[in-house]
XYZ file of N, CA and C in Angstrom:
669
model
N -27.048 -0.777 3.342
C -25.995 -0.008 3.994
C -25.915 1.355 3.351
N -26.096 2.961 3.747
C -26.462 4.018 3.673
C -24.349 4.330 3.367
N -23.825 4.827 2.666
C -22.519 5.188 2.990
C -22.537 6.679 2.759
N -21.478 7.487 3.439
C -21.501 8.848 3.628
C -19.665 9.433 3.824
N -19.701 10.527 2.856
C -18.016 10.666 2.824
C -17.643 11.824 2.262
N -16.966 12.639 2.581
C -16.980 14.194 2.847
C -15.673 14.712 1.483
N -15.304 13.094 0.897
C -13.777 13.689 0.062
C -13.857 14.474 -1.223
N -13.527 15.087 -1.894
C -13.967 15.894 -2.685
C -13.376 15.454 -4.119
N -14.823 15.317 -4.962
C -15.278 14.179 -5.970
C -14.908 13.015 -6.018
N -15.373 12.753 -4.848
C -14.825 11.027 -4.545
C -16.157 10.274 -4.363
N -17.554 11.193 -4.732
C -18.985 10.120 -4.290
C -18.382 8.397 -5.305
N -17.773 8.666 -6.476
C -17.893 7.230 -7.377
C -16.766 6.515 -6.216
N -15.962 6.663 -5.504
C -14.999 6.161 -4.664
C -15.403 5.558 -3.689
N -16.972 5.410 -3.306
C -17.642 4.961 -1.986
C -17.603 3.765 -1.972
N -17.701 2.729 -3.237
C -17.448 1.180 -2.530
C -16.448 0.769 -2.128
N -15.248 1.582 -2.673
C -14.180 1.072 -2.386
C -14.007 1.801 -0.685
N -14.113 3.034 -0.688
C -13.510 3.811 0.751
C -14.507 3.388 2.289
N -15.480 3.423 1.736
C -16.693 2.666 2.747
C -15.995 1.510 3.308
N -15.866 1.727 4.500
C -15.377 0.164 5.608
C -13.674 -0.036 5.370
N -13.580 -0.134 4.097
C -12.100 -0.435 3.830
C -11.259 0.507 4.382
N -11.639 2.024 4.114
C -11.360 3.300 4.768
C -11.805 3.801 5.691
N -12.886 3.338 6.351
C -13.876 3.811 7.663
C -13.719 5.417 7.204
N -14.738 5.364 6.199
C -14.894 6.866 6.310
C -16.422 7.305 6.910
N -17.242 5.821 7.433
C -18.517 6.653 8.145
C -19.330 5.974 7.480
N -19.775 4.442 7.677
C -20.516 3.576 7.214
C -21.678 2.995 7.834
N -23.029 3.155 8.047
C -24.023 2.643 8.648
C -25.269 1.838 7.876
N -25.689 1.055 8.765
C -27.151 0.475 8.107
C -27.879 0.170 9.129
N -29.122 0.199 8.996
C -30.247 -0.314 9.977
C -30.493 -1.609 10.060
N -29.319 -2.706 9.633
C -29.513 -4.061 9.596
C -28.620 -4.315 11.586
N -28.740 -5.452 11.309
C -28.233 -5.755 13.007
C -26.583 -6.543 12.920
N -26.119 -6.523 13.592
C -24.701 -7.263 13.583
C -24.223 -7.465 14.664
N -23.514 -8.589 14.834
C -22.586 -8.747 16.020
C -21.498 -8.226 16.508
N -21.580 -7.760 17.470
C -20.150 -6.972 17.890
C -18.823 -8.018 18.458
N -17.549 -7.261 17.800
C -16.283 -8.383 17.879
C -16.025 -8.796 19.384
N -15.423 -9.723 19.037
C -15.049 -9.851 21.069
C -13.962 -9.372 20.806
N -13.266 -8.510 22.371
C -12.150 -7.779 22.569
C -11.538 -8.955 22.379
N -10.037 -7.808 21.966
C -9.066 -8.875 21.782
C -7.736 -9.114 22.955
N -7.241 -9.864 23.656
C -6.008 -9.116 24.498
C -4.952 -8.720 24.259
N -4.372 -7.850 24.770
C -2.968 -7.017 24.681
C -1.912 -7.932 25.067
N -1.113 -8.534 24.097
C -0.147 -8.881 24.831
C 0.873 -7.838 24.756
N 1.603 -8.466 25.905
C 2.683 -7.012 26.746
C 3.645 -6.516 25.895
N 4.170 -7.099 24.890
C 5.420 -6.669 23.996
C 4.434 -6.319 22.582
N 3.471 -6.031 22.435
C 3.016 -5.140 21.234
C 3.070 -3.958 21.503
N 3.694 -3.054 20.094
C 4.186 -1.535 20.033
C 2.212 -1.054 20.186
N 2.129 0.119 21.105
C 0.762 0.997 21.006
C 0.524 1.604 19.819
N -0.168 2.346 19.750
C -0.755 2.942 18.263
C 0.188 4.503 18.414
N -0.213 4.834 17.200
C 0.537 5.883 17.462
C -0.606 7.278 17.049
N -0.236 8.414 17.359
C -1.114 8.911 17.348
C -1.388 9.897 15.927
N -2.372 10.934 15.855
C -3.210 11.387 14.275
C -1.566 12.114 13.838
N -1.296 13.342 14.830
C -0.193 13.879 14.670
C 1.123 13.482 14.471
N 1.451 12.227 14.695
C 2.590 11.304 14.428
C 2.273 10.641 12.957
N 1.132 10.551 12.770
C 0.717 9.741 11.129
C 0.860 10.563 9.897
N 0.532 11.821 10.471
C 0.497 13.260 9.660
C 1.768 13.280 8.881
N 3.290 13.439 9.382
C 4.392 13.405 8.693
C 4.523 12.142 7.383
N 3.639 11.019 7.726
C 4.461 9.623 7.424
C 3.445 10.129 6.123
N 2.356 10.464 5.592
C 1.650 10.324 4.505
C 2.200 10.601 3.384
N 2.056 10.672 1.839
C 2.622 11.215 1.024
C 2.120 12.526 0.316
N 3.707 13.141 0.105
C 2.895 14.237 -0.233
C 3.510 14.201 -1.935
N 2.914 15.276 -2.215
C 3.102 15.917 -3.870
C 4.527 15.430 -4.146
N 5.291 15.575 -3.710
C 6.959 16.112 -3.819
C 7.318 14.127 -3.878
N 6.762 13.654 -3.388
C 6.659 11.921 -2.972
C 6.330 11.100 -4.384
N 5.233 12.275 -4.943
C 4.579 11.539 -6.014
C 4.982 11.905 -7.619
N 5.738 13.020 -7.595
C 6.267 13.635 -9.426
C 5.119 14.682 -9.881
N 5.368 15.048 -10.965
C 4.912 16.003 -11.675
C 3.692 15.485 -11.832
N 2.264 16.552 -11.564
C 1.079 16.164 -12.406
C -0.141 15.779 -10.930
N 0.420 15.944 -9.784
C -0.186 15.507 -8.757
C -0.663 17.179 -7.747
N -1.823 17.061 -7.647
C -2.176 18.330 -6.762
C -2.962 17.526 -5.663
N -2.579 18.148 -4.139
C -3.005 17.758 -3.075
C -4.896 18.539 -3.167
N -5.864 17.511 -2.829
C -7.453 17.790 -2.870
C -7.252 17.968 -1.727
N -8.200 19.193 -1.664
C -8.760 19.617 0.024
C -9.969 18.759 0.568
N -10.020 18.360 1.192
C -11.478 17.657 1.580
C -12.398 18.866 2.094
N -13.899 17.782 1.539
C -14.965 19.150 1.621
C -15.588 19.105 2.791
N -16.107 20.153 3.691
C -16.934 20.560 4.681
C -17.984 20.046 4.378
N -18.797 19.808 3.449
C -20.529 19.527 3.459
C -20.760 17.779 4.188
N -20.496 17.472 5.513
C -20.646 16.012 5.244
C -21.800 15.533 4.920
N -22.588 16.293 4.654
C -24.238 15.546 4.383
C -24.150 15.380 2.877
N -23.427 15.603 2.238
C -23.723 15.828 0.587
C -23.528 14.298 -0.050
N -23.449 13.438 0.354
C -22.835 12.265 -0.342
C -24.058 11.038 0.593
N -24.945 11.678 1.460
C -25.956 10.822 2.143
C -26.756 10.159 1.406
N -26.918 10.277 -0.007
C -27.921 8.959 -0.699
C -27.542 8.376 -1.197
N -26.061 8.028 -1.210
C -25.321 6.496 -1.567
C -25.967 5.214 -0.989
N -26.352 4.181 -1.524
C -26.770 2.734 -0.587
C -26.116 1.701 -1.217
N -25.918 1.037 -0.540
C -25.040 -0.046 -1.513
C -26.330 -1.697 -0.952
N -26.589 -2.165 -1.777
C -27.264 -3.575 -1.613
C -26.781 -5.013 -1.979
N -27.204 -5.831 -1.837
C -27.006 -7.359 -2.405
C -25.537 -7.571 -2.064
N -24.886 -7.006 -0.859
C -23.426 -8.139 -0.565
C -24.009 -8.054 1.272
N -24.486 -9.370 1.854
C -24.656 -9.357 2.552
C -23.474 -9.066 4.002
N -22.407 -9.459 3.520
C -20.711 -9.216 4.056
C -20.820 -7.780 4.684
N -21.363 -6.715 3.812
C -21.044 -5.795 3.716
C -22.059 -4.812 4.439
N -23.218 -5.057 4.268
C -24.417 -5.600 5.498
C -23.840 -5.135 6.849
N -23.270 -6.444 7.384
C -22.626 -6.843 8.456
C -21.883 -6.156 9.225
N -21.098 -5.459 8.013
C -20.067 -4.865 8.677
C -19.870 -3.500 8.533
N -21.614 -2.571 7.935
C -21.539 -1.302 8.095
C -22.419 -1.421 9.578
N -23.263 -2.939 9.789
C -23.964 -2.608 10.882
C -23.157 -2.590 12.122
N -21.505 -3.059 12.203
C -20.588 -2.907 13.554
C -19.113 -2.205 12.824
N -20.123 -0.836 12.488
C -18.570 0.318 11.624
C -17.836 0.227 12.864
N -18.608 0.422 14.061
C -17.740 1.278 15.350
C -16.557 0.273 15.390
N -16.908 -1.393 15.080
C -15.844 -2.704 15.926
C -14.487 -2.037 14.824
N -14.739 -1.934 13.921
C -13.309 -2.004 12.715
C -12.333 -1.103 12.420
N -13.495 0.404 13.719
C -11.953 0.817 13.352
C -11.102 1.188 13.991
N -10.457 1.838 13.931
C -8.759 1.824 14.340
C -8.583 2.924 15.326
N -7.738 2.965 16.416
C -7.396 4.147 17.156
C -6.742 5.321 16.246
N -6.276 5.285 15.172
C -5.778 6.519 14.756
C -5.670 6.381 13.286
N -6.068 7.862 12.469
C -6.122 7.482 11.591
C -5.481 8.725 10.961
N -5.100 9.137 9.584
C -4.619 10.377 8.547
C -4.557 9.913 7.092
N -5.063 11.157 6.720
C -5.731 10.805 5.364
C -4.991 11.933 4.334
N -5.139 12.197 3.430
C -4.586 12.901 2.144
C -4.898 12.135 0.836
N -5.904 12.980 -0.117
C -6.379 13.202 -1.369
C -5.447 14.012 -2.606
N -4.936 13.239 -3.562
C -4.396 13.668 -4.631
C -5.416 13.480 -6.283
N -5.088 14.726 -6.732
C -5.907 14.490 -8.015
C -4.787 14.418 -9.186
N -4.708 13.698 -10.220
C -3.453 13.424 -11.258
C -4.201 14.286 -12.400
N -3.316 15.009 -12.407
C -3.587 15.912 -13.981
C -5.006 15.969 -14.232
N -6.050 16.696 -13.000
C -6.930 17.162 -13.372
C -8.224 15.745 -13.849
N -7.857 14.568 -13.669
C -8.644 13.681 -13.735
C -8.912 12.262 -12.701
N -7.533 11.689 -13.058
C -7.677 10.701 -12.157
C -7.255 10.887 -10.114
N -7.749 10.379 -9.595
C -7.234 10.582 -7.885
C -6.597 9.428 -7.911
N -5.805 9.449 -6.234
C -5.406 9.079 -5.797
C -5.705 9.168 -4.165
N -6.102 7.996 -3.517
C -6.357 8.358 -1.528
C -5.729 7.580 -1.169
N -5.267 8.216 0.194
C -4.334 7.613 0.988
C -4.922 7.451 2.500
N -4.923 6.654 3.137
C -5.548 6.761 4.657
C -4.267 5.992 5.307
N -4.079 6.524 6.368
C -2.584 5.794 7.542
C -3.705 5.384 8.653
N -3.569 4.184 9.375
C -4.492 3.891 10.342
C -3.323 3.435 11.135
N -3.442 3.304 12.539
C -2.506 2.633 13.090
C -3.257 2.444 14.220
N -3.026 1.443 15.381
C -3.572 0.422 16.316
C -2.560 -0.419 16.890
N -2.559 -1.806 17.510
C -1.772 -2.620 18.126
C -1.714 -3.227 17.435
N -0.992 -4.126 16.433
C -0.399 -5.172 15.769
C -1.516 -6.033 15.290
N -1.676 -6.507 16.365
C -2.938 -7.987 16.474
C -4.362 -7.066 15.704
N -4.306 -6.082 16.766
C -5.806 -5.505 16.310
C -5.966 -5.253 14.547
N -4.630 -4.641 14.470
C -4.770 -3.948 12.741
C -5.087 -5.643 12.005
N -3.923 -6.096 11.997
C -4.300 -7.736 11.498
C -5.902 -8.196 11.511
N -6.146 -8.043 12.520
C -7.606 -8.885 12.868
C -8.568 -8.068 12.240
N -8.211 -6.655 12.318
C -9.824 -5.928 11.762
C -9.149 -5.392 10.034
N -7.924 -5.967 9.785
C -7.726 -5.761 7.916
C -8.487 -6.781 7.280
N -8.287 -8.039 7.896
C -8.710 -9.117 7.448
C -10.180 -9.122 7.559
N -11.117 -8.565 8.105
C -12.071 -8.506 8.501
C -12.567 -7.950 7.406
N -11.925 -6.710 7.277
C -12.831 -5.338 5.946
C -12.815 -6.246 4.856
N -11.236 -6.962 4.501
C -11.275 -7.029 3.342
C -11.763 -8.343 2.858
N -11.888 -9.312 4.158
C -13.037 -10.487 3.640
C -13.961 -10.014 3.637
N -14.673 -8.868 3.884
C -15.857 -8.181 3.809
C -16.092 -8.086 2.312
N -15.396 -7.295 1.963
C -15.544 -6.642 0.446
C -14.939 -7.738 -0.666
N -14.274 -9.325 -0.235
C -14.055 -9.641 -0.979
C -15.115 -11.397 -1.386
N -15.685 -10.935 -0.394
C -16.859 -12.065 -0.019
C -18.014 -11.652 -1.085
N -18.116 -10.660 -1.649
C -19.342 -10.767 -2.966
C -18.576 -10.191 -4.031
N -19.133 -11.234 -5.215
C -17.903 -10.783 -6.740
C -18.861 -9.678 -6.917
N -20.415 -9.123 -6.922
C -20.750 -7.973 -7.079
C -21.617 -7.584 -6.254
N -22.109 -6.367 -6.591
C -23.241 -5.852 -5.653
C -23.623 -4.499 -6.364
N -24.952 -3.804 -5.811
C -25.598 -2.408 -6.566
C -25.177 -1.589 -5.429
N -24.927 -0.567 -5.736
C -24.611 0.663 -5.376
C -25.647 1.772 -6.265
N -26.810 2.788 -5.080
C -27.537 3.520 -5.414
C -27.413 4.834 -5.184
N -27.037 5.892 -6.360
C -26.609 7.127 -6.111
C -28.106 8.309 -6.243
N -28.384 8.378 -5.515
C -29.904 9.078 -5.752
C -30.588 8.299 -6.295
N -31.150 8.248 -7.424
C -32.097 7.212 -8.394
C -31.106 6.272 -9.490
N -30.054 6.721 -9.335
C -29.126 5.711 -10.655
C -28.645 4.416 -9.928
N -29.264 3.505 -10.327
C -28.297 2.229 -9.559
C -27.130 1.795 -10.482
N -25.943 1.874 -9.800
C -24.347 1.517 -10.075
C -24.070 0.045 -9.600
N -24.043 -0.871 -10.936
C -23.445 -2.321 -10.618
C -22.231 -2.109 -10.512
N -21.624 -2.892 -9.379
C -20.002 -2.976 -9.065
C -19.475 -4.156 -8.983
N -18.600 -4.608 -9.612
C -17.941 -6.173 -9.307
C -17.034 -5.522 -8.840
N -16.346 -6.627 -7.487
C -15.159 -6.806 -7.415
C -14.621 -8.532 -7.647
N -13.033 -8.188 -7.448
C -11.811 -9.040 -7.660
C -10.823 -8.860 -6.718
N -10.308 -9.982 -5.988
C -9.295 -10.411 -5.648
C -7.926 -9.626 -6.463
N -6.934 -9.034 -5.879
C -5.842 -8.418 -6.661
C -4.568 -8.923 -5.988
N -3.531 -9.383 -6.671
C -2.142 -9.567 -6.230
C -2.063 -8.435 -5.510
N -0.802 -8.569 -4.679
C -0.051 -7.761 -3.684
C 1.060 -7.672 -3.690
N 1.836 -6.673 -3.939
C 3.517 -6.625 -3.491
C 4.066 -7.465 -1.848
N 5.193 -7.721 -2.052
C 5.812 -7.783 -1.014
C 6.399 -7.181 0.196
N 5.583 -6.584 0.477
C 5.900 -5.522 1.241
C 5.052 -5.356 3.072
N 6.390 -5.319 3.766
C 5.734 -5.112 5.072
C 5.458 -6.523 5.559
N 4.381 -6.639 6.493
C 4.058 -7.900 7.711
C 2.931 -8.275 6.696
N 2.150 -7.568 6.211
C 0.815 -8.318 5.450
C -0.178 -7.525 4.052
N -0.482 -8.118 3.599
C -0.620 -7.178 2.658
C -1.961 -7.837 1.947
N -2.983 -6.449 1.559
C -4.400 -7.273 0.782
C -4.792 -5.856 0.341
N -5.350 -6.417 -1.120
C -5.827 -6.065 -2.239
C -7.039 -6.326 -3.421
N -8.006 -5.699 -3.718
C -9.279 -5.502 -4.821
C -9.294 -4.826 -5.567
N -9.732 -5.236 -6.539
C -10.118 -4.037 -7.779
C -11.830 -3.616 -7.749
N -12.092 -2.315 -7.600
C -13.494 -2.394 -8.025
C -14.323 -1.855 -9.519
N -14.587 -2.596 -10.083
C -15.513 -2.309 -11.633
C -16.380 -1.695 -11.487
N -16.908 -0.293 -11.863
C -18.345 -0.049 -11.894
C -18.417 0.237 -12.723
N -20.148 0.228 -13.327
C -20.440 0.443 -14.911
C -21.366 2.250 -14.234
N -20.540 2.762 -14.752
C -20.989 4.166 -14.638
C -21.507 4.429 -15.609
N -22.774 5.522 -15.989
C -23.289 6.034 -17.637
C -21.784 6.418 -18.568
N -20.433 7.236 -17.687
C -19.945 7.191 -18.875
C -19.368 6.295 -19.292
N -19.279 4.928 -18.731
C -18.755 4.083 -18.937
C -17.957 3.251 -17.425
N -17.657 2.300 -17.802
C -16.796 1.518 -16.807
C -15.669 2.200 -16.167
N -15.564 1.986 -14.900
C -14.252 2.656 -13.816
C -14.086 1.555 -13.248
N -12.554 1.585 -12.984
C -11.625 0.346 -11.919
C -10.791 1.308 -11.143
N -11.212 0.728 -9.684
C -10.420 1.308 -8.885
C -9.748 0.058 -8.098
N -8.329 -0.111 -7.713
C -8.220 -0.768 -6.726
C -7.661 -0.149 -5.351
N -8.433 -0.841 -4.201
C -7.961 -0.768 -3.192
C -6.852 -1.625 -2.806
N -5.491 -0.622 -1.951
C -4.414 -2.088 -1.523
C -4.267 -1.072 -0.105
N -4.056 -2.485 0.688
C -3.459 -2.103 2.203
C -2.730 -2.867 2.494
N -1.568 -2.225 2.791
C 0.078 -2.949 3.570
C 0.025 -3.051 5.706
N 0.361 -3.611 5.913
C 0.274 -3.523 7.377
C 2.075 -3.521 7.400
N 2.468 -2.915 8.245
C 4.182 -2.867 8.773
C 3.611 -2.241 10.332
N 3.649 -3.493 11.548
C 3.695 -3.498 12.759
C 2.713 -2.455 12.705
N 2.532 -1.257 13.593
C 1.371 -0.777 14.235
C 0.988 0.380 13.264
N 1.385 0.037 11.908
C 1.003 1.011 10.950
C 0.268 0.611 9.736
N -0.843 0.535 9.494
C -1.525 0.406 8.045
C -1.088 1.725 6.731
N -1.097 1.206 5.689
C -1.000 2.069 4.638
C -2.436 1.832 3.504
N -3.663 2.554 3.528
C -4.479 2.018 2.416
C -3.983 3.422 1.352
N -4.109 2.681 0.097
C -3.989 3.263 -1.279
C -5.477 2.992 -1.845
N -6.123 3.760 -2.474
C -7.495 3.567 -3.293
C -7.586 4.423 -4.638
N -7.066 3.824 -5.476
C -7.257 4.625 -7.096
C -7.641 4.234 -8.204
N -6.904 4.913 -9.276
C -6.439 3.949 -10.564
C -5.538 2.918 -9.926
N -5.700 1.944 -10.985
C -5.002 0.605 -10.415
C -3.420 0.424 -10.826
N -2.629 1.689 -11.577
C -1.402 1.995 -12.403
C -1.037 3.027 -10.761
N -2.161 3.848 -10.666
C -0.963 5.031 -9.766
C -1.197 4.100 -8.220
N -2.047 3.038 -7.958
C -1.957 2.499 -6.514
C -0.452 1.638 -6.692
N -0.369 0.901 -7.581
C 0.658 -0.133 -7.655
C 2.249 0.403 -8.261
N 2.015 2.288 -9.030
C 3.384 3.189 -8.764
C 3.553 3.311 -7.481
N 2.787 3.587 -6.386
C 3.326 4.741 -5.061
C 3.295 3.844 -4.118
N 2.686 2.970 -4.100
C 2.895 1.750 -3.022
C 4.115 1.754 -2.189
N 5.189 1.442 -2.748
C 5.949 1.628 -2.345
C 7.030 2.221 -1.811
N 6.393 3.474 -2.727
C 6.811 5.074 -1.546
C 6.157 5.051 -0.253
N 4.534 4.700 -0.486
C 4.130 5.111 0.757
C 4.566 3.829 1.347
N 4.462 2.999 1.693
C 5.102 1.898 2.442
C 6.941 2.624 2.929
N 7.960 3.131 1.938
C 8.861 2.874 2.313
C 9.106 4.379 3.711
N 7.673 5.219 3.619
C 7.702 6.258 4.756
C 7.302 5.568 6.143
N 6.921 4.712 6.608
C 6.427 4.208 7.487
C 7.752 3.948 8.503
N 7.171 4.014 9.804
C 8.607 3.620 10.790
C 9.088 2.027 10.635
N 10.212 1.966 11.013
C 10.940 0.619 11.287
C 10.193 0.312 12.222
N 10.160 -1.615 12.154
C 9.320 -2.033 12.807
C 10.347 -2.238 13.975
N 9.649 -2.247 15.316
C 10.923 -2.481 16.591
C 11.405 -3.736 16.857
């Protein structure tokens, strides 16, 4: 699976943002495409990029020490990422198009010049978000590791299963380990679902499990 992602110094962020984040995941392996799902009549619609835009968090959300990252123009620059040996994952860069979502908004924070913080808002019909969260994240939680290849350096990554707050209709969470030359990085990914709104967080595993619940408590009332 080839992964590709435009956020700025976020290439070490690709196992986690790949699929979990649909930021633009492909492979030349084959996969099955989902069967539609039906609409039933009393699910809220999605809402749209410009309606998601307000709900994200900003600086002022997060305290002292947080600067909003611009995302970068080059999308080709991050094209020799590959990730191997989780067949899950395989699968489900070969049907990126089934997983993702009618609408999506994003915002990049960097903490005092070192650590980030990403945020992605996805939103869809109820059923759908449910059906394709559960999907990513049995994806990524279906191999405890796998290699990740950054030009010529291959990056071992474990993941883990992570508790979840209480928060919202559903909620799922990973940590990812990689042994980088300068050493080991943990990032975890967490995503909250509240009715036709997803919230993913992807960081340090201290500032995902501080803001959680800011960003969760911006989201609309469910109807």
């Amino acid at each position: 699976m080839r992964i590709s992602t435009s956020r700025t110094r976020q290439w070490i962020l690709a196992p986690a943002l790949c699929g979990v984040l649909i930021t633009g995941c492909n492979t030349s392996g084959g996969g099955e495409a989902a069967e539609p799902e039906a609409t039933p009549a009393a699910e809220s619609t999605p809402l749209a990029e410009d309606q998601l835009r307000p709900l994200l968090l900003s600086s002022a959300n997060l305290g002292t020490g947080y600067v909003q990252v611009r995302a970068e123009t080059d999308t080709g620059k991050y094209n020799d990422i590959v990730v191997q040996g989780c067949p899950s994952l395989e699968k489900l860069g070969a049907s990126g198009d089934e997983v993702k979502f009618a609408s999506k908004a994003t915002v990049t924070f960097a903490k005092d010049g070192t650590a980030t913080l990403s945020e992605e808002l996805h939103s869809d019909r109820p059923t759908v978000l449910s059906s394709k969260l559960r999907s990513l994240f049995g994806a990524y939680t279906a191999c405890r590791s796998y290699t990740m290849t950054a030009g010529t350096t291959p990056i071992e990554v474990k993941i883990a299963k992570s508790g979840t707050p209480k928060l919202g209709d559903e909620q799922f969470a990973y940590t990812s380990t990689m042994e980088l030359p300068s050493g080991a990085q943990v990032l975890k990914t967490l995503a909250v679902r509240k009715g036709n709104v997803a919230v993913m967080l992807v960081g340090a595993p201290a500032l995902v499990d501080r803001h959680i619940e800011a960003a969760v408590g911006k989201l609309p009332a469910d109807d």
